mmCIF file of C-alpha atoms in Angstrom:
data_model
loop_
_atom_site.group_PDB
_atom_site.id
_atom_site.type_symbol
_atom_site.label_atom_id
_atom_site.label_comp_id
_atom_site.label_asym_id
_atom_site.label_seq_id
_atom_site.Cartn_x
_atom_site.Cartn_y
_atom_site.Cartn_z
ATOM 1 C CA MET A 1 2.534 25.009 -1.541
ATOM 2 C CA ASN A 2 4.492 21.816 -2.050
ATOM 3 C CA PRO A 3 7.119 21.854 -4.799
ATOM 4 C CA PRO A 4 6.397 19.946 -8.009
ATOM 5 C CA VAL A 5 8.063 16.596 -8.453
ATOM 6 C CA THR A 6 9.886 16.354 -11.742
ATOM 7 C CA SER A 7 12.052 13.280 -11.229
ATOM 8 C CA THR A 8 12.104 10.663 -8.536
ATOM 9 C CA VAL A 9 15.644 9.408 -8.201
ATOM 10 C CA LYS A 10 18.985 10.793 -9.260
ATOM 11 C CA PRO A 11 21.159 8.577 -11.451
ATOM 12 C CA LEU A 12 22.436 5.873 -9.122
ATOM 13 C CA PRO A 13 26.045 6.445 -8.069
ATOM 14 C CA SER A 14 28.221 3.550 -9.123
ATOM 15 C CA GLY A 15 29.320 0.874 -6.708
ATOM 16 C CA ARG A 16 27.623 -1.634 -4.435
ATOM 17 C CA LYS A 17 28.117 0.617 -1.423
ATOM 18 C CA SER A 18 26.153 3.408 -3.101
ATOM 19 C CA GLU A 19 23.385 1.007 -4.101
ATOM 20 C CA ALA A 20 23.182 -0.314 -0.554
ATOM 21 C CA THR A 21 23.033 3.206 0.863
ATOM 22 C CA GLN A 22 20.245 4.232 -1.477
ATOM 23 C CA GLU A 23 18.279 1.094 -0.573
ATOM 24 C CA ARG A 24 18.849 1.818 3.120
ATOM 25 C CA LEU A 25 17.512 5.338 2.652
ATOM 26 C CA LEU A 26 14.377 4.011 0.966
ATOM 27 C CA PHE A 27 13.732 1.547 3.784
ATOM 28 C CA ALA A 28 14.386 4.245 6.375
ATOM 29 C CA ALA A 29 12.046 6.678 4.643
ATOM 30 C CA ALA A 30 9.316 4.032 4.464
ATOM 31 C CA GLU A 31 9.678 3.302 8.172
ATOM 32 C CA VAL A 32 9.538 6.968 9.166
ATOM 33 C CA LEU A 33 6.630 7.731 6.839
ATOM 34 C CA SER A 34 4.666 4.758 8.155
ATOM 35 C CA ARG A 35 5.029 6.132 11.694
ATOM 36 C CA LYS A 36 4.975 9.906 11.290
ATOM 37 C CA GLY A 37 3.246 10.654 8.010
ATOM 38 C CA VAL A 38 4.357 13.033 5.280
ATOM 39 C CA SER A 39 3.785 16.264 7.188
ATOM 40 C CA GLU A 40 5.916 15.211 10.164
ATOM 41 C CA THR A 41 8.708 13.431 8.284
ATOM 42 C CA ARG A 42 12.014 15.278 7.992
ATOM 43 C CA LEU A 43 15.143 14.340 6.101
ATOM 44 C CA THR A 44 17.015 14.374 9.410
ATOM 45 C CA ASP A 45 14.637 11.663 10.705
ATOM 46 C CA ILE A 46 15.261 9.520 7.650
ATOM 47 C CA ALA A 47 19.017 10.058 7.736
ATOM 48 C CA GLU A 48 19.156 9.096 11.409
ATOM 49 C CA VAL A 49 17.312 5.801 10.811
ATOM 50 C CA ALA A 50 19.457 5.076 7.746
ATOM 51 C CA GLY A 51 22.655 5.858 9.624
ATOM 52 C CA VAL A 52 23.863 8.613 7.280
ATOM 53 C CA ARG A 53 24.377 12.359 7.520
ATOM 54 C CA ALA A 54 21.344 14.365 6.375
ATOM 55 C CA PRO A 55 23.163 16.178 3.509
ATOM 56 C CA ALA A 56 24.068 12.787 2.038
ATOM 57 C CA VAL A 57 20.419 12.214 1.147
ATOM 58 C CA TYR A 58 20.737 14.771 -1.660
ATOM 59 C CA TYR A 59 23.465 12.640 -3.212
ATOM 60 C CA TYR A 60 20.788 10.068 -4.041
ATOM 61 C CA PHE A 61 17.525 12.051 -4.233
ATOM 62 C CA ALA A 62 16.993 15.547 -5.589
ATOM 63 C CA SER A 63 14.578 16.577 -2.854
ATOM 64 C CA ARG A 64 12.519 15.385 0.104
ATOM 65 C CA TYR A 65 9.511 14.852 -2.146
ATOM 66 C CA ASP A 66 11.529 12.890 -4.685
ATOM 67 C CA LEU A 67 12.444 10.456 -1.919
ATOM 68 C CA ILE A 68 8.838 10.304 -0.701
ATOM 69 C CA SER A 69 7.610 9.728 -4.260
ATOM 70 C CA GLU A 70 9.962 6.770 -4.684
ATOM 71 C CA VAL A 71 8.857 5.218 -1.392
ATOM 72 C CA MET A 72 5.212 5.542 -2.423
ATOM 73 C CA SER A 73 5.892 4.019 -5.834
ATOM 74 C CA VAL A 74 7.719 1.047 -4.320
ATOM 75 C CA GLY A 75 4.974 0.645 -1.707
ATOM 76 C CA GLN A 76 2.143 0.579 -4.230
ATOM 77 C CA THR A 77 4.021 -1.870 -6.421
ATOM 78 C CA ARG A 78 4.769 -4.242 -3.543
ATOM 79 C CA LEU A 79 1.191 -4.148 -2.340
ATOM 80 C CA ARG A 80 -0.236 -4.893 -5.778
ATOM 81 C CA GLU A 81 2.356 -7.570 -6.601
ATOM 82 C CA HIS A 82 1.867 -9.353 -3.278
ATOM 83 C CA VAL A 83 -1.921 -9.511 -3.656
ATOM 84 C CA ALA A 84 -1.612 -10.594 -7.290
ATOM 85 C CA ALA A 85 0.894 -13.321 -6.359
ATOM 86 C CA VAL A 86 -1.423 -14.689 -3.666
ATOM 87 C CA LEU A 87 -4.323 -14.771 -6.121
ATOM 88 C CA ASP A 88 -2.157 -16.553 -8.685
ATOM 89 C CA SER A 89 -1.311 -19.208 -6.093
ATOM 90 C CA VAL A 90 -4.835 -20.166 -5.041
ATOM 91 C CA PRO A 91 -6.284 -23.406 -6.511
ATOM 92 C CA PRO A 92 -8.191 -23.057 -9.798
ATOM 93 C CA GLU A 93 -11.403 -24.276 -8.176
ATOM 94 C CA THR A 94 -11.424 -21.413 -5.651
ATOM 95 C CA THR A 95 -14.735 -19.558 -5.833
ATOM 96 C CA PRO A 96 -14.791 -15.858 -6.739
ATOM 97 C CA MET A 97 -15.877 -14.908 -3.201
ATOM 98 C CA GLU A 98 -13.039 -16.912 -1.685
ATOM 99 C CA ARG A 99 -10.645 -15.158 -4.072
ATOM 100 C CA ILE A 100 -11.903 -11.842 -2.720
ATOM 101 C CA CYS A 101 -11.274 -13.109 0.816
ATOM 102 C CA ALA A 102 -7.767 -14.213 -0.198
ATOM 103 C CA ALA A 103 -7.112 -10.710 -1.518
ATOM 104 C CA VAL A 104 -8.377 -9.219 1.754
ATOM 105 C CA ALA A 105 -5.902 -11.342 3.716
ATOM 106 C CA ALA A 106 -3.013 -10.570 1.365
ATOM 107 C CA HIS A 107 -3.653 -6.814 1.507
ATOM 108 C CA LEU A 108 -3.737 -6.751 5.309
ATOM 109 C CA GLU A 109 -0.672 -8.983 5.617
ATOM 110 C CA VAL A 110 1.521 -6.914 3.344
ATOM 111 C CA GLU A 111 0.558 -3.533 4.762
ATOM 112 C CA LEU A 112 0.652 -4.543 8.429
ATOM 113 C CA GLU A 113 3.473 -7.097 8.558
ATOM 114 C CA LEU A 114 5.529 -7.408 5.432
ATOM 115 C CA SER A 115 6.303 -3.886 4.293
ATOM 116 C CA HIS A 116 6.724 -0.415 5.758
ATOM 117 C CA PHE A 117 6.417 0.721 2.143
ATOM 118 C CA ALA A 118 2.831 -0.436 1.827
ATOM 119 C CA THR A 119 1.923 1.068 5.188
ATOM 120 C CA ALA A 120 3.499 4.362 4.131
ATOM 121 C CA VAL A 121 1.320 4.395 1.016
ATOM 122 C CA THR A 122 -1.945 3.639 2.764
ATOM 123 C CA ARG A 123 -1.305 6.159 5.537
ATOM 124 C CA ASN A 124 -0.029 9.038 3.424
ATOM 125 C CA THR A 125 -1.723 9.100 0.031
ATOM 126 C CA GLY A 126 -4.067 11.886 1.103
ATOM 127 C CA GLN A 127 -1.151 14.062 2.243
ATOM 128 C CA LEU A 128 0.815 13.926 -0.996
ATOM 129 C CA PRO A 129 1.286 16.922 -3.282
ATOM 130 C CA ASP A 130 -0.302 16.757 -6.717
ATOM 131 C CA GLY A 131 2.994 16.011 -8.438
ATOM 132 C CA VAL A 132 3.544 12.851 -6.413
ATOM 133 C CA ARG A 133 -0.063 11.684 -6.766
ATOM 134 C CA ASP A 134 0.170 12.079 -10.541
ATOM 135 C CA ARG A 135 3.185 9.781 -10.632
ATOM 136 C CA LEU A 136 1.366 7.130 -8.614
ATOM 137 C CA ARG A 137 -1.967 7.220 -10.416
ATOM 138 C CA GLU A 138 -1.138 4.526 -12.991
ATOM 139 C CA ASP A 139 -0.206 1.907 -10.387
ATOM 140 C CA SER A 140 -3.198 2.894 -8.273
ATOM 141 C CA HIS A 141 -5.475 2.292 -11.251
ATOM 142 C CA ALA A 142 -3.854 -1.116 -11.819
ATOM 143 C CA TYR A 143 -4.624 -2.160 -8.250
ATOM 144 C CA SER A 144 -8.166 -0.854 -8.480
ATOM 145 C CA SER A 145 -8.604 -2.856 -11.691
ATOM 146 C CA LEU A 146 -7.473 -6.011 -9.889
ATOM 147 C CA TRP A 147 -10.282 -5.542 -7.362
ATOM 148 C CA ARG A 148 -12.765 -4.601 -10.073
ATOM 149 C CA ASP A 149 -12.090 -7.914 -11.816
ATOM 150 C CA LEU A 150 -12.482 -9.825 -8.555
ATOM 151 C CA MET A 151 -15.862 -8.275 -7.827
ATOM 152 C CA ASP A 152 -17.084 -8.527 -11.414
ATOM 153 C CA GLU A 153 -16.316 -12.257 -11.380
ATOM 154 C CA ALA A 154 -18.099 -12.743 -8.061
ATOM 155 C CA PHE A 155 -21.106 -10.771 -9.289
ATOM 156 C CA ALA A 156 -21.291 -12.780 -12.520
ATOM 157 C CA ALA A 157 -21.167 -15.982 -10.458
ATOM 158 C CA GLY A 158 -24.105 -14.816 -8.343
ATOM 159 C CA GLU A 159 -21.960 -14.437 -5.222
ATOM 160 C CA ILE A 160 -22.637 -10.702 -4.802
ATOM 161 C CA ARG A 161 -26.099 -9.285 -4.240
ATOM 162 C CA ALA A 162 -27.754 -7.705 -7.267
ATOM 163 C CA ASP A 163 -28.717 -4.565 -5.335
ATOM 164 C CA ILE A 164 -25.092 -3.614 -4.567
ATOM 165 C CA ASP A 165 -23.286 -0.966 -6.588
ATOM 166 C CA LEU A 166 -19.976 -2.679 -7.378
ATOM 167 C CA ARG A 167 -17.965 0.534 -7.744
ATOM 168 C CA THR A 168 -19.079 1.776 -4.349
ATOM 169 C CA ALA A 169 -18.501 -1.633 -2.768
ATOM 170 C CA ARG A 170 -14.993 -1.823 -4.207
ATOM 171 C CA LYS A 171 -14.032 1.606 -2.902
ATOM 172 C CA LEU A 172 -15.487 0.887 0.537
ATOM 173 C CA VAL A 173 -13.614 -2.412 0.854
ATOM 174 C CA ILE A 174 -10.275 -0.989 -0.295
ATOM 175 C CA GLY A 175 -10.777 2.082 1.862
ATOM 176 C CA ALA A 176 -11.424 -0.033 4.944
ATOM 177 C CA LEU A 177 -8.345 -2.152 4.268
ATOM 178 C CA ASN A 178 -6.202 0.927 3.746
ATOM 179 C CA TRP A 179 -7.355 2.436 7.030
ATOM 180 C CA ALA A 180 -6.270 -0.539 9.153
ATOM 181 C CA PRO A 181 -2.719 0.791 9.826
ATOM 182 C CA GLU A 182 -4.248 3.861 11.464
ATOM 183 C CA TRP A 183 -5.828 1.912 14.308
ATOM 184 C CA TRP A 184 -4.677 -1.721 14.402
ATOM 185 C CA ARG A 185 -2.057 -2.683 16.988
ATOM 186 C CA ALA A 186 -0.633 -6.175 17.444
ATOM 187 C CA SER A 187 -0.877 -5.723 21.209
ATOM 188 C CA GLU A 188 -4.671 -5.499 20.929
ATOM 189 C CA GLY A 189 -5.302 -8.610 18.844
ATOM 190 C CA SER A 190 -3.676 -10.966 16.385
ATOM 191 C CA LEU A 191 -3.383 -10.352 12.670
ATOM 192 C CA ALA A 192 -5.158 -13.680 12.121
ATOM 193 C CA ASP A 193 -8.173 -12.417 14.078
ATOM 194 C CA LEU A 194 -8.182 -9.152 12.131
ATOM 195 C CA VAL A 195 -8.070 -11.018 8.806
ATOM 196 C CA ALA A 196 -10.836 -13.429 9.820
ATOM 197 C CA THR A 197 -13.105 -10.624 11.029
ATOM 198 C CA THR A 198 -12.529 -8.561 7.891
ATOM 199 C CA GLN A 199 -13.154 -11.542 5.620
ATOM 200 C CA SER A 200 -16.392 -12.302 7.468
ATOM 201 C CA LEU A 201 -17.624 -8.723 7.135
ATOM 202 C CA VAL A 202 -16.803 -8.635 3.417
ATOM 203 C CA ARG A 203 -18.288 -12.066 2.726
ATOM 204 C CA HIS A 204 -21.510 -11.472 4.628
ATOM 205 C CA GLY A 205 -21.853 -7.901 3.421
ATOM 206 C CA LEU A 206 -21.603 -8.809 -0.242
ATOM 207 C CA SER A 207 -23.252 -12.220 -0.395
ATOM 208 C CA PRO A 208 -26.884 -12.516 -1.564
ATOM 209 C CA VAL A 209 -27.646 -14.948 1.299
ATOM 210 C CA ALA A 210 -26.147 -15.441 4.721
ATOM 211 C CA ALA A 211 -22.820 -17.237 4.355
ATOM 212 C CA SER A 212 -22.276 -20.366 6.394
ATOM 213 C CA THR A 213 -18.588 -19.626 7.163
#
């Protein structure tokens, strides 16, 4: 049984060097988790990538799962904030369906290119102990609410078929986006092609009539 998580990060040691080391450990943990997953990630792996001795990790984090919990929290926040920022930047006249497509692109971009943190979240949520999942639930609900609002707006505008269950559609779309890091490789196709294909599937799958683009 995995140990409970009671606190994520120890009080930050003073000094810029300590802050930089803690940040380096977080980035290293995100990179290792995005490649190996929770079950295969060891503190020695993280320490090696961060360029520190393994025992030094405990100077900044109380346990392996405290470090993992912090990576997941940062990853979920960056994912949600990136998608929200993209949506805030689109022109006011953008249709609800095009806003959904913008969110699709933003999600894929941040998890596949911009952040090991986001990839670590999408690849490892199912492997987390209950204590870590409890800590992440609030931010997860916030992201789900963002997508709920997007789909509700599109439905109200007549851009989503009336026979579709919106809750199921939302979970299927987010689930498909989250699964992309498990199989997508840049060597097999461009991110632009992946985004365009995903947007087309979402648009045509949700729209009441065949979309023209």
